[in-house]
């Protein structure tokens, strides 16, 4: 049995995290994925929301599967240009200002110009501000210092920067010799990389899938509605491939595939979950069962929107999610193996 090459998967993940794609501004990364699949002669189409759907015909065309992973990431948008020439931000996605303090960023204007900057506390210098360490990390206190000679709002506007421009964060991706991958936006570009490599193997090796299978690369998951549409009436099983959340009380780790039992939306389909566990056991795949208390997926969004589907959620374990993320190649491999066997398995009865 041959699985996709994990080193190639890591390369794809590096490419993906290096493309800025905050929710609302994802055309560049969707185009990258579109071109990747076009080279494999895999049929794709874009939905009106800007997501991408790839379809591989299967032996059974009456019952379909859908797998989804998302390329949109956390980010920000310019809320205000301050009189000082610095920028006030409004956040895109669920995270805290402290997780981006000191981060390098880029501002993309509506005309496509790119400017760089740094996200800082207004009261950063300890030589000037006595409360530099105590001040709250919030919208009023944090700002973007633009890497241009600007000291007024008018000077910023002369650059072409305006309210509504997207701000993305430097991923700072590193792949270490011991197998760790450190980067922002592993949620969920690690899973997108896994799906792309699996699609490549199916296409290259001409593997016949038992069911027609759709792969939705969604682009609005971080704001709650990436995968709640474009689900064919024939779709029976819907598997979201997203990250496994780590922390106190969690069983998820950086080395296995995490199978979600329940998140903030409620329990996932019991029989589907048991089928995934059985596949992991049968094929000696490292896995953990877990509950994510403050989490929602594209699968739960699909259920909430009224689709009559069997829904599940799995993914690689990601440490410090929505902040300084890290995983390990073994988690990527175990997630890949479980999806590979799932794609070839029979549906839940």
Tab-separated table of C-alpha atoms in Angstrom:
chain	number	residue	atom	x	y	z
A	1	UNK	CA	0.000	0.000	0.000
A	2	UNK	CA	1.357	3.397	-1.000
A	3	UNK	CA	0.346	6.642	0.673
A	4	UNK	CA	1.076	10.145	-0.658
A	5	UNK	CA	4.645	11.267	-0.044
A	6	UNK	CA	4.631	13.238	3.206
A	7	UNK	CA	7.598	15.402	2.203
A	8	UNK	CA	5.682	16.525	-0.882
A	9	UNK	CA	2.638	17.228	1.308
A	10	UNK	CA	4.755	19.463	3.554
A	11	UNK	CA	5.988	21.359	0.500
A	12	UNK	CA	2.391	21.956	-0.617
A	13	UNK	CA	1.506	23.148	2.887
A	14	UNK	CA	4.462	25.564	2.856
A	15	UNK	CA	3.301	26.974	-0.463
A	16	UNK	CA	-0.255	27.376	0.802
A	17	UNK	CA	0.550	29.119	4.097
A	18	UNK	CA	2.798	31.535	2.225
A	19	UNK	CA	-0.151	32.878	0.186
A	20	UNK	CA	-2.089	35.579	2.108
A	21	UNK	CA	-5.776	34.631	2.256
A	22	UNK	CA	-7.778	36.175	5.092
A	23	UNK	CA	-11.495	35.424	4.865
A	24	UNK	CA	-12.944	37.748	2.241
A	25	UNK	CA	-9.779	37.927	0.141
A	26	UNK	CA	-9.019	34.397	-1.017
A	27	UNK	CA	-8.917	34.565	-4.815
A	28	UNK	CA	-5.126	34.146	-5.047
A	29	UNK	CA	-4.984	30.965	-3.001
A	30	UNK	CA	-8.087	29.505	-4.663
A	31	UNK	CA	-6.445	30.153	-8.047
A	32	UNK	CA	-3.314	28.345	-6.808
A	33	UNK	CA	-5.394	25.306	-5.823
A	34	UNK	CA	-7.335	25.500	-9.092
A	35	UNK	CA	-4.096	25.389	-11.098
A	36	UNK	CA	-2.767	22.499	-8.984
A	37	UNK	CA	-5.863	20.434	-9.795
A	38	UNK	CA	-5.937	21.512	-13.441
A	39	UNK	CA	-2.475	19.986	-13.875
A	40	UNK	CA	-4.032	16.696	-12.714
A	41	UNK	CA	-6.968	17.029	-15.140
A	42	UNK	CA	-9.372	16.997	-12.195
A	43	UNK	CA	-12.723	18.651	-12.853
A	44	UNK	CA	-13.283	21.798	-10.770
A	45	UNK	CA	-15.741	24.647	-10.557
A	46	UNK	CA	-16.018	27.768	-8.430
A	47	UNK	CA	-19.115	28.588	-6.449
A	48	UNK	CA	-20.458	32.117	-6.153
A	49	UNK	CA	-18.846	32.493	-2.728
A	50	UNK	CA	-15.456	31.971	-4.347
A	51	UNK	CA	-14.802	28.458	-3.069
A	52	UNK	CA	-13.639	25.597	-5.291
A	53	UNK	CA	-15.275	22.211	-5.799
A	54	UNK	CA	-13.347	19.298	-7.294
A	55	UNK	CA	-15.248	16.176	-8.311
A	56	UNK	CA	-13.953	12.668	-8.937
A	57	UNK	CA	-16.557	10.302	-10.406
A	58	UNK	CA	-16.972	7.033	-8.536
A	59	UNK	CA	-18.401	3.588	-9.178
A	60	UNK	CA	-21.653	4.593	-7.429
A	61	UNK	CA	-22.991	7.890	-8.753
A	62	UNK	CA	-26.273	7.724	-6.834
A	63	UNK	CA	-24.665	8.210	-3.415
A	64	UNK	CA	-22.020	10.880	-3.049
A	65	UNK	CA	-19.407	11.875	-0.511
A	66	UNK	CA	-18.084	15.344	0.179
A	67	UNK	CA	-14.867	16.243	1.982
A	68	UNK	CA	-14.014	19.822	2.817
A	69	UNK	CA	-11.043	21.822	4.061
A	70	UNK	CA	-10.667	25.583	4.048
A	71	UNK	CA	-8.037	27.959	2.715
A	72	UNK	CA	-9.320	31.133	4.347
A	73	UNK	CA	-7.398	32.250	7.397
A	74	UNK	CA	-7.544	34.654	10.258
A	75	UNK	CA	-6.666	38.210	9.337
A	76	UNK	CA	-7.774	41.803	9.727
A	77	UNK	CA	-9.165	44.759	7.850
A	78	UNK	CA	-8.330	48.455	8.121
A	79	UNK	CA	-10.963	50.074	10.323
A	80	UNK	CA	-9.493	53.544	10.651
A	81	UNK	CA	-6.502	55.583	9.536
A	82	UNK	CA	-5.318	57.414	12.612
A	83	UNK	CA	-4.171	61.048	12.546
A	84	UNK	CA	-0.685	59.713	13.401
A	85	UNK	CA	-0.534	57.727	10.161
A	86	UNK	CA	-0.982	54.388	11.899
A	87	UNK	CA	-3.845	51.971	11.267
A	88	UNK	CA	-6.575	50.734	13.573
A	89	UNK	CA	-7.697	47.167	12.805
A	90	UNK	CA	-10.872	45.153	12.893
A	91	UNK	CA	-10.251	41.430	13.269
A	92	UNK	CA	-11.408	38.731	10.839
A	93	UNK	CA	-12.052	35.410	12.593
A	94	UNK	CA	-11.989	34.312	16.207
A	95	UNK	CA	-8.727	35.235	17.901
A	96	UNK	CA	-7.255	37.692	20.371
A	97	UNK	CA	-5.123	40.776	19.786
A	98	UNK	CA	-2.361	39.447	22.029
A	99	UNK	CA	-1.748	36.614	19.542
A	100	UNK	CA	-0.671	39.079	16.827
A	101	UNK	CA	1.301	41.576	18.925
A	102	UNK	CA	4.661	42.232	17.284
A	103	UNK	CA	3.710	40.352	14.112
A	104	UNK	CA	4.845	41.481	10.696
A	105	UNK	CA	1.963	42.021	8.315
A	106	UNK	CA	1.075	43.243	4.862
A	107	UNK	CA	-1.640	45.641	3.747
A	108	UNK	CA	-3.205	45.061	0.330
A	109	UNK	CA	-4.914	48.082	-1.209
A	110	UNK	CA	-7.994	47.828	-3.433
A	111	UNK	CA	-5.734	48.514	-6.435
A	112	UNK	CA	-3.494	45.565	-5.527
A	113	UNK	CA	-0.527	47.458	-4.079
A	114	UNK	CA	1.204	45.785	-1.145
A	115	UNK	CA	2.688	47.574	1.848
A	116	UNK	CA	4.324	45.977	4.854
A	117	UNK	CA	4.066	46.854	8.504
A	118	UNK	CA	4.176	45.651	12.098
A	119	UNK	CA	1.298	45.189	14.529
A	120	UNK	CA	2.206	46.923	17.788
A	121	UNK	CA	0.781	48.281	21.002
A	122	UNK	CA	0.495	52.061	20.837
A	123	UNK	CA	2.229	52.057	24.224
A	124	UNK	CA	5.109	49.828	23.142
A	125	UNK	CA	8.223	51.679	24.248
A	126	UNK	CA	9.040	51.044	27.910
A	127	UNK	CA	11.197	54.166	27.775
A	128	UNK	CA	8.100	56.286	27.211
A	129	UNK	CA	5.071	54.414	28.590
A	130	UNK	CA	5.123	53.309	32.194
A	131	UNK	CA	2.143	50.983	31.658
A	132	UNK	CA	3.550	49.352	28.507
A	133	UNK	CA	3.197	45.845	29.960
A	134	UNK	CA	-0.146	46.417	31.706
A	135	UNK	CA	-2.198	48.122	29.009
A	136	UNK	CA	-4.975	45.969	27.529
A	137	UNK	CA	-4.359	44.391	24.151
A	138	UNK	CA	-7.440	45.607	22.305
A	139	UNK	CA	-8.595	47.497	19.236
A	140	UNK	CA	-7.992	50.918	20.778
A	141	UNK	CA	-4.453	50.203	21.952
A	142	UNK	CA	-3.094	48.155	19.036
A	143	UNK	CA	-2.165	49.565	15.653
A	144	UNK	CA	-0.178	48.935	12.485
A	145	UNK	CA	3.083	50.816	11.977
A	146	UNK	CA	3.443	51.077	8.186
A	147	UNK	CA	6.932	50.702	6.701
A	148	UNK	CA	6.671	53.998	4.829
A	149	UNK	CA	7.501	57.611	5.672
A	150	UNK	CA	4.004	58.596	6.807
A	151	UNK	CA	3.018	60.715	9.807
A	152	UNK	CA	-0.524	61.782	8.929
A	153	UNK	CA	-3.711	60.186	7.675
A	154	UNK	CA	-3.460	62.131	4.424
A	155	UNK	CA	0.006	60.745	3.742
A	156	UNK	CA	-1.317	57.202	4.257
A	157	UNK	CA	-4.180	57.828	1.847
A	158	UNK	CA	-1.725	59.147	-0.724
A	159	UNK	CA	-0.179	55.662	-0.708
A	160	UNK	CA	-3.575	54.252	-1.678
A	161	UNK	CA	-4.340	52.706	1.716
A	162	UNK	CA	-7.955	53.125	2.787
A	163	UNK	CA	-10.557	51.780	5.208
A	164	UNK	CA	-11.532	48.263	4.124
A	165	UNK	CA	-8.101	47.169	2.921
A	166	UNK	CA	-7.138	43.640	3.968
A	167	UNK	CA	-4.312	42.950	6.400
A	168	UNK	CA	-2.639	39.534	6.525
A	169	UNK	CA	-0.073	38.148	8.946
A	170	UNK	CA	3.398	36.823	8.174
A	171	UNK	CA	3.121	33.016	8.535
A	172	UNK	CA	6.795	32.593	9.527
A	173	UNK	CA	6.682	28.993	8.314
A	174	UNK	CA	9.488	26.675	9.387
A	175	UNK	CA	9.931	22.953	8.770
A	176	UNK	CA	12.363	21.491	11.294
A	177	UNK	CA	14.609	18.434	10.765
A	178	UNK	CA	12.830	16.583	13.602
A	179	UNK	CA	9.479	16.712	11.799
A	180	UNK	CA	7.801	19.720	13.403
A	181	UNK	CA	6.072	22.309	11.222
A	182	UNK	CA	5.644	25.780	12.721
A	183	UNK	CA	3.509	28.360	10.968
A	184	UNK	CA	0.469	30.528	11.196
A	185	UNK	CA	-2.511	29.252	9.226
A	186	UNK	CA	-1.867	25.524	9.614
A	187	UNK	CA	-5.551	25.833	10.439
A	188	UNK	CA	-6.557	24.787	7.878
A	189	UNK	CA	-3.971	24.799	5.125
A	190	UNK	CA	-2.371	21.667	6.553
A	191	UNK	CA	-5.611	19.814	5.791
A	192	UNK	CA	-5.929	21.400	2.346
A	193	UNK	CA	-2.432	20.144	1.542
A	194	UNK	CA	-3.413	16.658	2.693
A	195	UNK	CA	-6.521	16.604	0.482
A	196	UNK	CA	-4.640	17.915	-2.542
A	197	UNK	CA	-2.026	15.188	-2.246
A	198	UNK	CA	-4.704	12.525	-1.887
A	199	UNK	CA	-6.519	13.848	-4.965
A	200	UNK	CA	-3.199	13.756	-6.804
A	201	UNK	CA	-2.652	10.123	-5.871
A	202	UNK	CA	-6.180	9.101	-6.886
A	203	UNK	CA	-5.807	10.896	-10.225
A	204	UNK	CA	-2.248	9.770	-10.957
A	205	UNK	CA	-2.767	6.119	-9.984
A	206	UNK	CA	-6.232	6.047	-11.590
A	207	UNK	CA	-7.786	4.715	-8.387
A	208	UNK	CA	-11.513	4.055	-8.774
A	209	UNK	CA	-13.403	5.418	-5.787
A	210	UNK	CA	-16.480	3.494	-4.645
A	211	UNK	CA	-18.607	6.669	-4.650
A	212	UNK	CA	-18.557	9.917	-6.577
A	213	UNK	CA	-16.622	12.211	-4.278
A	214	UNK	CA	-16.557	15.999	-4.085
A	215	UNK	CA	-13.755	17.974	-2.463
A	216	UNK	CA	-14.842	21.440	-1.374
A	217	UNK	CA	-11.988	23.882	-0.787
A	218	UNK	CA	-13.995	26.404	1.170
A	219	UNK	CA	-13.063	30.035	1.726
A	220	UNK	CA	-15.317	31.362	4.485
A	221	UNK	CA	-14.935	28.828	7.291
A	222	UNK	CA	-13.299	31.228	9.738
A	223	UNK	CA	-16.413	33.413	9.590
A	224	UNK	CA	-18.844	30.523	9.836
A	225	UNK	CA	-20.299	29.640	6.444
A	226	UNK	CA	-17.647	28.159	4.197
A	227	UNK	CA	-19.202	24.742	3.579
A	228	UNK	CA	-22.943	25.156	4.047
A	229	UNK	CA	-23.880	25.224	0.353
A	230	UNK	CA	-23.153	23.487	-2.977
A	231	UNK	CA	-23.784	20.095	-1.387
A	232	UNK	CA	-25.336	17.831	-4.007
A	233	UNK	CA	-28.685	16.191	-3.174
A	234	UNK	CA	-26.946	12.833	-3.614
A	235	UNK	CA	-24.427	13.593	-0.855
A	236	UNK	CA	-24.795	11.165	2.043
A	237	UNK	CA	-21.539	11.607	3.969
A	238	UNK	CA	-19.890	14.958	4.620
A	239	UNK	CA	-16.459	14.938	6.240
A	240	UNK	CA	-14.827	18.166	7.361
A	241	UNK	CA	-11.036	17.926	7.508
A	242	UNK	CA	-9.909	20.643	9.878
A	243	UNK	CA	-7.539	20.963	12.799
A	244	UNK	CA	-7.652	19.117	16.112
A	245	UNK	CA	-7.580	21.548	19.044
A	246	UNK	CA	-5.029	21.043	21.820
A	247	UNK	CA	-4.938	22.291	25.394
A	248	UNK	CA	-5.786	21.435	28.995
A	249	UNK	CA	-8.249	18.576	29.188
A	250	UNK	CA	-7.831	17.681	25.509
A	251	UNK	CA	-6.602	14.300	24.266
A	252	UNK	CA	-5.523	15.596	20.836
A	253	UNK	CA	-1.768	15.736	20.244
A	254	UNK	CA	0.598	16.719	17.430
A	255	UNK	CA	1.318	13.152	16.350
A	256	UNK	CA	-2.032	11.475	15.638
A	257	UNK	CA	-5.225	12.196	13.732
A	258	UNK	CA	-7.927	13.760	15.895
A	259	UNK	CA	-11.475	12.430	15.473
A	260	UNK	CA	-14.028	14.865	16.845
A	261	UNK	CA	-16.808	13.448	19.002
A	262	UNK	CA	-18.504	16.774	19.756
A	263	UNK	CA	-17.900	20.486	19.347
A	264	UNK	CA	-19.862	23.626	20.229
A	265	UNK	CA	-22.562	22.600	17.738
A	266	UNK	CA	-23.184	19.250	19.428
A	267	UNK	CA	-22.216	15.615	18.794
A	268	UNK	CA	-21.113	14.460	15.358
A	269	UNK	CA	-22.846	11.508	13.706
A	270	UNK	CA	-22.242	8.539	16.007
A	271	UNK	CA	-22.152	5.760	13.407
A	272	UNK	CA	-19.888	7.815	11.152
A	273	UNK	CA	-17.505	8.455	14.010
A	274	UNK	CA	-17.417	4.768	14.933
A	275	UNK	CA	-16.686	3.887	11.309
A	276	UNK	CA	-13.716	6.277	11.262
A	277	UNK	CA	-12.399	4.770	14.500
A	278	UNK	CA	-12.731	1.249	13.099
A	279	UNK	CA	-10.831	2.274	9.962
A	280	UNK	CA	-8.049	3.703	12.144
A	281	UNK	CA	-7.835	0.564	14.269
A	282	UNK	CA	-7.915	-1.828	11.320
A	283	UNK	CA	-5.147	0.032	9.506
A	284	UNK	CA	-3.004	0.727	12.609
A	285	UNK	CA	-3.412	4.495	12.342
A	286	UNK	CA	-2.650	6.602	15.395
A	287	UNK	CA	-5.770	8.507	16.473
A	288	UNK	CA	-7.354	10.349	19.385
A	289	UNK	CA	-11.009	10.980	20.159
A	290	UNK	CA	-11.725	14.462	21.416
A	291	UNK	CA	-14.271	17.180	22.192
A	292	UNK	CA	-13.647	20.773	21.085
A	293	UNK	CA	-15.680	23.037	23.388
A	294	UNK	CA	-15.360	26.321	21.460
A	295	UNK	CA	-15.258	25.136	17.876
A	296	UNK	CA	-17.456	24.872	14.807
A	297	UNK	CA	-16.635	23.317	11.438
A	298	UNK	CA	-17.888	23.461	7.873
A	299	UNK	CA	-19.698	20.198	8.627
A	300	UNK	CA	-21.611	21.742	11.527
A	301	UNK	CA	-22.366	24.778	9.325
A	302	UNK	CA	-23.841	22.416	6.735
A	303	UNK	CA	-26.017	20.714	9.351
A	304	UNK	CA	-27.222	24.068	10.687
A	305	UNK	CA	-28.178	25.180	7.188
A	306	UNK	CA	-30.544	22.228	6.871
A	307	UNK	CA	-28.694	19.604	4.818
A	308	UNK	CA	-29.755	16.012	5.408
A	309	UNK	CA	-26.290	14.484	5.681
A	310	UNK	CA	-24.144	12.243	7.850
A	311	UNK	CA	-21.451	14.566	9.205
A	312	UNK	CA	-17.998	14.051	10.691
A	313	UNK	CA	-14.865	15.994	11.592
A	314	UNK	CA	-11.228	14.912	11.702
A	315	UNK	CA	-7.853	16.584	11.324
A	316	UNK	CA	-4.220	16.838	12.349
A	317	UNK	CA	-3.539	18.021	15.879
A	318	UNK	CA	-2.524	21.688	15.969
A	319	UNK	CA	-0.900	23.233	19.030
A	320	UNK	CA	-1.754	26.869	19.960
A	321	UNK	CA	-4.542	27.139	17.414
A	322	UNK	CA	-5.431	30.617	16.135
A	323	UNK	CA	-2.076	31.831	17.438
A	324	UNK	CA	1.451	30.392	17.104
A	325	UNK	CA	0.561	27.069	15.515
A	326	UNK	CA	2.618	23.904	15.283
A	327	UNK	CA	2.119	20.289	14.282
A	328	UNK	CA	4.282	17.292	13.433
A	329	UNK	CA	4.707	15.341	10.237
A	330	UNK	CA	3.404	12.201	11.971
A	331	UNK	CA	0.034	13.899	12.524
A	332	UNK	CA	-0.041	14.838	8.837
A	333	UNK	CA	0.734	11.233	7.932
A	334	UNK	CA	-1.881	9.698	10.228
A	335	UNK	CA	-4.555	12.079	8.951
A	336	UNK	CA	-3.581	11.256	5.362
A	337	UNK	CA	-3.801	7.516	6.016
A	338	UNK	CA	-7.237	7.715	7.633
A	339	UNK	CA	-8.671	9.764	4.762
A	340	UNK	CA	-7.094	7.422	2.207
A	341	UNK	CA	-8.828	4.407	3.743
A	342	UNK	CA	-12.041	6.339	4.215
A	343	UNK	CA	-12.159	7.246	0.516
A	344	UNK	CA	-11.990	3.546	-0.374
A	345	UNK	CA	-14.389	2.339	2.317
A	346	UNK	CA	-18.105	1.547	2.287
A	347	UNK	CA	-20.555	4.120	3.546
A	348	UNK	CA	-22.079	4.050	6.998
A	349	UNK	CA	-25.248	1.975	7.057
